[in-house]
Tab-separated table of C-alpha atoms in Angstrom:
chain	number	residue	atom	x	y	z
A	58	UNK	CA	236.496	106.822	137.394
A	59	UNK	CA	234.207	103.929	138.309
A	60	UNK	CA	232.093	102.059	135.757
A	61	UNK	CA	228.934	103.504	137.319
A	62	UNK	CA	230.229	107.059	136.954
A	63	UNK	CA	231.163	106.409	133.318
A	64	UNK	CA	227.626	105.188	132.537
A	65	UNK	CA	226.167	108.380	134.029
A	66	UNK	CA	227.973	110.334	131.307
A	67	UNK	CA	227.573	107.828	128.479
A	68	UNK	CA	223.878	106.977	128.885
A	69	UNK	CA	222.484	110.453	128.058
A	70	UNK	CA	224.611	110.569	124.905
A	71	UNK	CA	223.326	107.158	123.819
A	72	UNK	CA	219.716	108.195	124.430
A	73	UNK	CA	220.136	111.373	122.393
A	74	UNK	CA	221.641	109.408	119.516
A	75	UNK	CA	218.816	106.850	119.609
A	76	UNK	CA	216.089	109.519	119.571
A	77	UNK	CA	217.728	111.348	116.704
A	78	UNK	CA	217.738	108.141	114.660
A	79	UNK	CA	214.132	107.267	115.538
A	80	UNK	CA	212.799	109.945	113.191
A	81	UNK	CA	214.781	108.536	110.267
A	82	UNK	CA	216.199	110.204	107.197
A	83	UNK	CA	215.258	110.478	103.549
A	84	UNK	CA	217.563	110.746	100.557
A	85	UNK	CA	215.405	112.736	98.112
A	86	UNK	CA	215.942	113.001	94.354
A	87	UNK	CA	213.825	114.530	91.578
A	88	UNK	CA	213.577	113.496	87.953
A	89	UNK	CA	211.289	112.860	85.012
A	90	UNK	CA	210.454	109.280	85.971
A	91	UNK	CA	210.969	106.349	88.325
A	92	UNK	CA	212.110	102.923	87.087
A	93	UNK	CA	212.950	99.984	89.346
A	94	UNK	CA	212.728	102.272	92.397
A	95	UNK	CA	215.346	104.674	90.983
A	96	UNK	CA	214.839	108.194	89.617
A	97	UNK	CA	215.535	108.684	85.913
A	98	UNK	CA	216.173	112.056	84.288
A	99	UNK	CA	217.529	113.471	87.558
A	100	UNK	CA	218.631	117.106	87.512
A	101	UNK	CA	218.277	120.251	89.568
A	102	UNK	CA	217.293	122.383	86.557
A	103	UNK	CA	214.280	121.263	84.494
A	104	UNK	CA	213.100	122.800	81.218
A	105	UNK	CA	209.842	121.019	80.400
A	106	UNK	CA	206.722	121.474	78.285
A	107	UNK	CA	203.448	122.164	80.101
A	108	UNK	CA	201.713	119.129	81.673
A	109	UNK	CA	204.970	117.306	82.433
A	110	UNK	CA	205.276	115.188	85.559
A	111	UNK	CA	208.294	115.635	87.814
A	112	UNK	CA	208.825	112.896	90.371
A	113	UNK	CA	210.239	113.169	93.879
A	114	UNK	CA	211.615	109.848	95.086
A	115	UNK	CA	212.689	109.186	98.666
A	116	UNK	CA	214.875	106.439	100.043
A	117	UNK	CA	213.805	106.285	103.703
A	118	UNK	CA	216.174	104.911	106.318
A	119	UNK	CA	215.087	104.320	109.902
A	120	UNK	CA	211.706	105.978	109.387
A	121	UNK	CA	208.750	105.309	111.644
A	122	UNK	CA	206.211	102.912	110.168
A	123	UNK	CA	203.050	104.783	109.188
A	124	UNK	CA	203.023	107.641	106.697
A	125	UNK	CA	205.164	110.480	105.379
A	126	UNK	CA	204.247	113.486	103.282
A	127	UNK	CA	206.038	114.786	100.235
A	128	UNK	CA	205.501	118.552	100.338
A	129	UNK	CA	205.952	120.556	97.124
A	130	UNK	CA	206.831	124.251	97.595
A	131	UNK	CA	207.329	126.962	94.992
A	132	UNK	CA	209.385	130.034	95.887
A	133	UNK	CA	209.101	129.090	99.580
A	134	UNK	CA	205.286	128.658	99.589
A	135	UNK	CA	203.667	125.242	100.041
A	136	UNK	CA	201.730	124.354	96.897
A	137	UNK	CA	200.678	120.743	97.497
A	138	UNK	CA	201.446	117.612	99.461
A	139	UNK	CA	200.943	113.909	99.050
A	140	UNK	CA	200.630	111.447	101.925
A	141	UNK	CA	202.401	108.125	101.336
A	142	UNK	CA	202.338	104.864	103.318
A	143	UNK	CA	205.542	103.603	104.925
A	144	UNK	CA	205.144	99.882	105.779
A	145	UNK	CA	208.701	99.423	107.116
A	146	UNK	CA	211.592	101.521	108.436
A	147	UNK	CA	213.746	101.208	105.297
A	148	UNK	CA	211.558	101.905	102.299
A	149	UNK	CA	211.531	103.617	98.897
A	150	UNK	CA	208.560	105.667	97.793
A	151	UNK	CA	207.740	108.461	95.369
A	152	UNK	CA	205.149	111.019	94.321
A	153	UNK	CA	204.802	113.263	91.310
A	154	UNK	CA	203.464	116.685	90.499
A	155	UNK	CA	202.257	117.794	87.077
A	156	UNK	CA	203.888	121.086	86.112
A	157	UNK	CA	201.746	123.469	84.096
A	158	UNK	CA	202.092	126.956	82.613
A	159	UNK	CA	202.780	129.354	85.481
A	160	UNK	CA	204.807	126.802	87.475
A	161	UNK	CA	208.177	128.266	86.450
A	162	UNK	CA	210.297	129.023	89.509
A	163	UNK	CA	212.364	127.707	92.399
A	164	UNK	CA	210.897	124.509	93.847
A	165	UNK	CA	211.525	122.273	96.867
A	166	UNK	CA	210.348	118.715	97.464
A	167	UNK	CA	210.466	117.916	101.168
A	168	UNK	CA	209.768	114.614	102.950
A	169	UNK	CA	208.076	115.205	106.293
A	170	UNK	CA	207.324	112.627	108.998
A	171	UNK	CA	204.007	112.299	110.828
A	172	UNK	CA	205.278	114.518	113.650
A	173	UNK	CA	206.238	117.303	111.216
A	174	UNK	CA	209.961	116.516	111.284
A	175	UNK	CA	211.740	117.102	107.972
A	176	UNK	CA	213.466	113.873	106.941
A	177	UNK	CA	215.041	115.203	103.755
A	178	UNK	CA	214.569	117.671	100.921
A	179	UNK	CA	215.856	118.784	97.551
A	180	UNK	CA	215.665	122.131	95.773
A	181	UNK	CA	215.441	122.531	92.012
A	182	UNK	CA	214.492	124.998	89.270
A	183	UNK	CA	211.664	124.499	86.774
A	184	UNK	CA	211.213	126.366	83.502
A	185	UNK	CA	207.853	125.511	81.868
A	186	UNK	CA	207.837	126.261	78.131
């Protein structure tokens, strides 16, 4: 096989890999606070008093510069979202939601890019006392 023929097969694979990375990824964690860019009190099962903040922190890798949204969903239904600035491709950011009476259930915090692509998510349970 000639070098030209090899490139015809290799180039499409390289382009697909590059486009997949362009959207970036997010490692998402939830907890009761954020200190020095790290989540504290991380768990996937919270039992909290009413009016407690739960934080979703995202470590973005290869994200597009601009904004992302952290979307909070309860039992599969979007409840709220927060738009956050992303000044560089590798960046850490976070948002919180205050959990009140009636917020007991299965929750998801999802990081979504400007084009609607999901970059990462985490599911967790909340029991509000």
